[in-house]
Amino acid sequence: GDSVTQTEGLVTLTEGLPVMLNCTYQSTYSPFLFWYVQHLNEAPKLLLKSFTDNKRPEHQGFHATLHKSSSSFHLQKSSAQLSDSALYYCALASSSFSKLVFGQGTSLSVVP
Amino acid sequence: NAGVIQTPRHKVTGKGQEATLWCEPISGHSAVFWYRQTIVQGLEFLTYFRNQAPIDDSGMPKERFSAQMPNQSHSTLKIQSTQPQDSAVYLCASSSGAGNTLYFGEGSRLIVV
């Protein structure tokens, strides 16, 4: 079945340094990939999602590139901000109307 | 737009008791999803409905968990004979369908003692 792997449980970064959170997936199909972000005591919300036409999605300074050859959709940002501290989930959907399968999440802590 | 509304926000129940959680999806959304969130497992899929019909309940522990969507404005998740391992945050999400963007509620934190 479909699965998503996020290898880092906790990432601690100094403000201003680049961010990269890893996400790899397994799927029988050519899935859609997503990043969701959850701040403390808030609901998870969509950060960005892959396009079907290979465009690179970007939002709030974050971007991710879908690499089908390596089954990866890593999340990146050039300069971390304190407000980026949150829990980040990578997810996939095998088709337009199917459920989302989530990874275990990566907790990002940005310190001064 | 009030977003997805979940009640109760917190529930403490004794082992063996029943717990019912409610979800009101965003008006006009055709799909409703239930997930369970724990530190160890992350976000685990439980079940989902589309146009009130059950589509996929592959994540539901069959013996004690059940979910219903009696009308387009609410869904319930019922856990019978609760166990300590059921302690988690239960998240409901709704979607308009195409594109898979899920809009989550703030969750119901269940503690079984």
GROMACS .gro file of C-alpha atoms in nm:
model
  225
    1GLY     CA    1   0.000   0.000   0.000
    2ASP     CA    2   0.087   0.368  -0.001
    3SER     CA    3   0.329   0.496   0.260
    4VAL     CA    4   0.520   0.811   0.349
    5THR     CA    5   0.847   0.825   0.541
    6GLN     CA    6   0.982   1.125   0.726
    7THR     CA    7   1.314   1.026   0.872
    8GLU     CA    8   1.362   1.314   1.115
    9GLY     CA    9   1.144   1.328   1.420
   10LEU     CA   10   1.294   1.651   1.551
   11VAL     CA   11   1.498   1.916   1.373
   12THR     CA   12   1.648   2.208   1.564
   13LEU     CA   13   1.785   2.501   1.365
   14THR     CA   14   1.927   2.842   1.433
   15GLU     CA   15   1.726   3.131   1.290
   16GLY     CA   16   1.849   3.230   0.946
   17LEU     CA   17   1.986   2.892   0.848
   18PRO     CA   18   1.833   2.690   0.562
   19VAL     CA   19   1.561   2.436   0.625
   20MET     CA   20   1.531   2.095   0.462
   21LEU     CA   21   1.282   1.836   0.585
   22ASN     CA   22   1.294   1.498   0.418
   23CYS     CA   23   1.001   1.311   0.269
   24THR     CA   24   1.005   0.993   0.065
   25TYR     CA   25   0.710   0.786  -0.043
   26GLN     CA   26   0.597   0.454  -0.186
   27SER     CA   27   0.296   0.430  -0.409
   28THR     CA   28   0.170   0.202  -0.683
   29TYR     CA   29   0.036   0.504  -0.867
   30SER     CA   30   0.169   0.847  -0.959
   31PRO     CA   31   0.049   1.027  -0.647
   32PHE     CA   32  -0.012   1.385  -0.544
   33LEU     CA   33   0.219   1.500  -0.263
   34PHE     CA   34   0.142   1.751   0.011
   35TRP     CA   35   0.302   1.929   0.306
   36TYR     CA   36   0.083   2.021   0.602
   37VAL     CA   37   0.195   2.237   0.895
   38GLN     CA   38   0.057   2.231   1.247
   39HIS     CA   39   0.145   2.504   1.496
   40LEU     CA   40   0.106   2.438   1.866
   41ASN     CA   41  -0.259   2.399   1.969
   42GLU     CA   42  -0.380   2.461   1.616
   43ALA     CA   43  -0.527   2.246   1.341
   44PRO     CA   44  -0.303   2.110   1.066
   45LYS     CA   45  -0.329   2.320   0.751
   46LEU     CA   46  -0.207   2.286   0.397
   47LEU     CA   47   0.133   2.442   0.330
   48LEU     CA   48   0.180   2.334  -0.031
   49LYS     CA   49   0.105   2.055  -0.276
   50SER     CA   50   0.261   1.913  -0.589
   51PHE     CA   51   0.140   2.009  -0.932
   52THR     CA   52   0.073   1.766  -1.212
   53ASP     CA   53   0.276   1.973  -1.455
   54ASN     CA   54   0.604   1.960  -1.263
   55LYS     CA   55   0.587   2.321  -1.148
   56ARG     CA   56   0.753   2.379  -0.812
   57PRO     CA   57   0.498   2.480  -0.548
   58GLU     CA   58   0.593   2.761  -0.314
   59HIS     CA   59   0.425   2.918  -0.013
   60GLN     CA   60   0.547   3.143   0.269
   61GLY     CA   61   0.904   3.099   0.149
   62PHE     CA   62   0.881   2.720   0.153
   63HIS     CA   63   0.913   2.513  -0.161
   64ALA     CA   64   0.926   2.145  -0.251
   65THR     CA   65   1.017   1.959  -0.568
   66LEU     CA   66   0.860   1.629  -0.661
   67HIS     CA   67   1.128   1.388  -0.781
   68LYS     CA   68   0.957   1.079  -0.917
   69SER     CA   69   1.289   0.906  -0.984
   70SER     CA   70   1.377   0.908  -0.616
   71SER     CA   71   1.017   0.916  -0.483
   72SER     CA   72   1.090   1.226  -0.281
   73PHE     CA   73   0.922   1.556  -0.199
   74HIS     CA   74   1.159   1.733   0.040
   75LEU     CA   75   1.053   2.063   0.196
   76GLN     CA   76   1.299   2.351   0.179
   77LYS     CA   77   1.332   2.713   0.283
   78SER     CA   78   1.636   2.934   0.240
   79SER     CA   79   1.623   3.103   0.580
   80ALA     CA   80   1.440   2.974   0.889
   81GLN     CA   81   1.231   3.209   1.101
   82LEU     CA   82   1.127   3.166   1.462
   83SER     CA   83   0.764   3.150   1.348
   84ASP     CA   84   0.843   2.841   1.138
   85SER     CA   85   0.861   2.632   1.457
   86ALA     CA   86   0.585   2.376   1.411
   87LEU     CA   87   0.506   2.015   1.326
   88TYR     CA   88   0.534   1.937   0.954
   89TYR     CA   89   0.361   1.644   0.788
   90CYS     CA   90   0.425   1.508   0.441
   91ALA     CA   91   0.130   1.328   0.281
   92LEU     CA   92   0.027   1.160  -0.040
   93ALA     CA   93  -0.296   1.087  -0.223
   94SER     CA   94  -0.303   0.818  -0.488
   95SER     CA   95  -0.584   0.988  -0.680
   96SER     CA   96  -0.780   1.311  -0.682
   97PHE     CA   97  -1.053   1.187  -0.450
   98SER     CA   98  -0.870   0.941  -0.228
   99LYS     CA   99  -0.769   0.972   0.137
  100LEU     CA  100  -0.439   1.130   0.238
  101VAL     CA  101  -0.172   0.904   0.384
  102PHE     CA  102   0.054   1.097   0.623
  103GLY     CA  103   0.408   1.047   0.740
  104GLN     CA  104   0.491   1.049   1.110
  105GLY     CA  105   0.573   1.417   1.110
  106THR     CA  106   0.884   1.626   1.175
  107SER     CA  107   0.891   1.874   1.458
  108LEU     CA  108   1.089   2.183   1.356
  109SER     CA  109   1.225   2.403   1.631
  110VAL     CA  110   1.389   2.732   1.526
  111VAL     CA  111   1.596   2.899   1.795
  112PRO     CA  112   1.754   3.247   1.811
  113ASN     CA  113  -1.677   3.052   0.728
  114ALA     CA  114  -1.645   2.890   1.070
  115GLY     CA  115  -1.423   2.606   0.954
  116VAL     CA  116  -1.456   2.249   1.072
  117ILE     CA  117  -1.606   2.233   1.419
  118GLN     CA  118  -1.531   1.948   1.655
  119THR     CA  119  -1.687   1.881   1.994
  120PRO     CA  120  -1.597   1.816   2.264
  121ARG     CA  121  -1.249   1.966   2.256
  122HIS     CA  122  -1.147   1.758   2.556
  123LYS     CA  123  -1.294   1.441   2.700
  124VAL     CA  124  -1.178   1.227   2.990
  125THR     CA  125  -1.343   0.889   3.014
  126GLY     CA  126  -1.295   0.582   3.230
  127LYS     CA  127  -1.168   0.258   3.086
  128GLY     CA  128  -1.457   0.059   2.945
  129GLN     CA  129  -1.682   0.360   2.895
  130GLU     CA  130  -1.813   0.487   2.562
  131ALA     CA  131  -1.696   0.806   2.392
  132THR     CA  132  -1.871   0.988   2.110
  133LEU     CA  133  -1.703   1.265   1.916
  134TRP     CA  134  -1.882   1.506   1.682
  135CYS     CA  135  -1.774   1.685   1.371
  136GLU     CA  136  -1.943   1.958   1.169
  137PRO     CA  137  -1.774   1.993   0.828
  138ILE     CA  138  -1.744   2.312   0.629
  139SER     CA  139  -2.074   2.384   0.459
  140GLY     CA  140  -2.078   2.255   0.103
  141HIS     CA  141  -1.789   2.014   0.144
  142SER     CA  142  -1.871   1.669   0.014
  143ALA     CA  143  -1.607   1.462   0.194
  144VAL     CA  144  -1.541   1.409   0.565
  145PHE     CA  145  -1.236   1.234   0.705
  146TRP     CA  146  -1.142   1.112   1.051
  147TYR     CA  147  -0.780   1.080   1.165
  148ARG     CA  148  -0.617   0.989   1.495
  149GLN     CA  149  -0.308   1.181   1.604
  150THR     CA  150  -0.049   1.053   1.849
  151ILE     CA  151   0.315   1.142   1.904
  152VAL     CA  152   0.429   0.790   1.816
  153GLN     CA  153   0.212   0.722   1.510
  154GLY     CA  154   0.154   1.072   1.376
  155LEU     CA  155  -0.166   1.114   1.175
  156GLU     CA  156  -0.339   0.782   1.121
  157PHE     CA  157  -0.629   0.756   0.880
  158LEU     CA  158  -0.944   0.604   1.027
  159THR     CA  159  -1.234   0.647   0.784
  160TYR     CA  160  -1.398   0.877   0.534
  161PHE     CA  161  -1.733   0.961   0.380
  162ARG     CA  162  -1.819   1.119   0.050
  163ASN     CA  163  -2.170   1.264   0.002
  164GLN     CA  164  -2.254   1.097   0.336
  165ALA     CA  165  -2.171   0.747   0.207
  166PRO     CA  166  -1.890   0.550   0.375
  167ILE     CA  167  -1.607   0.509   0.124
  168ASP     CA  168  -1.310   0.370   0.311
  169ASP     CA  169  -1.294   0.252   0.673
  170SER     CA  170  -0.970   0.059   0.639
  171GLY     CA  171  -0.811   0.239   0.934
  172MET     CA  172  -1.085   0.171   1.184
  173PRO     CA  173  -1.030  -0.082   1.462
  174LYS     CA  174  -1.336  -0.287   1.373
  175GLU     CA  175  -1.443  -0.418   1.712
  176ARG     CA  176  -1.493  -0.096   1.904
  177PHE     CA  177  -1.488   0.196   1.661
  178SER     CA  178  -1.774   0.311   1.443
  179ALA     CA  179  -1.848   0.624   1.243
  180GLN     CA  180  -2.162   0.764   1.091
  181MET     CA  181  -2.267   1.057   0.882
  182PRO     CA  182  -2.643   1.085   0.917
  183ASN     CA  183  -2.665   1.414   0.731
  184GLN     CA  184  -2.438   1.649   0.538
  185SER     CA  185  -2.382   1.874   0.840
  186HIS     CA  186  -2.236   1.633   1.090
  187SER     CA  187  -2.046   1.313   1.146
  188THR     CA  188  -1.983   1.113   1.462
  189LEU     CA  189  -1.705   0.882   1.574
  190LYS     CA  190  -1.801   0.642   1.849
  191ILE     CA  191  -1.559   0.437   2.055
  192GLN     CA  192  -1.708   0.164   2.268
  193SER     CA  193  -1.537   0.008   2.569
  194THR     CA  194  -1.255   0.265   2.558
  195GLN     CA  195  -0.904   0.153   2.640
  196PRO     CA  196  -0.601   0.360   2.752
  197GLN     CA  197  -0.442   0.307   2.408
  198ASP     CA  198  -0.735   0.496   2.255
  199SER     CA  199  -0.604   0.814   2.418
  200ALA     CA  200  -0.522   1.050   2.133
  201VAL     CA  201  -0.634   1.361   1.949
  202TYR     CA  202  -0.907   1.273   1.701
  203LEU     CA  203  -0.910   1.505   1.403
  204CYS     CA  204  -1.192   1.557   1.161
  205ALA     CA  205  -1.133   1.714   0.821
  206SER     CA  206  -1.353   1.806   0.529
  207SER     CA  207  -1.282   1.856   0.162
  208SER     CA  208  -1.465   1.990  -0.137
  209GLY     CA  209  -1.346   1.687  -0.329
  210ALA     CA  210  -1.110   1.746  -0.614
  211GLY     CA  211  -0.753   1.837  -0.528
  212ASN     CA  212  -0.757   1.665  -0.191
  213THR     CA  213  -0.702   1.978   0.019
  214LEU     CA  214  -0.821   1.882   0.366
  215TYR     CA  215  -0.944   2.142   0.611
  216PHE     CA  216  -0.895   2.017   0.964
  217GLY     CA  217  -1.078   2.095   1.283
  218GLU     CA  218  -0.883   2.161   1.600
  219GLY     CA  219  -0.946   1.809   1.722
  220SER     CA  220  -1.098   1.630   2.018
  221ARG     CA  221  -0.845   1.523   2.279
  222LEU     CA  222  -0.958   1.194   2.435
  223ILE     CA  223  -0.797   1.071   2.755
  224VAL     CA  224  -0.891   0.725   2.883
  225VAL     CA  225  -0.802   0.665   3.248
   0.00000   0.00000   0.00000
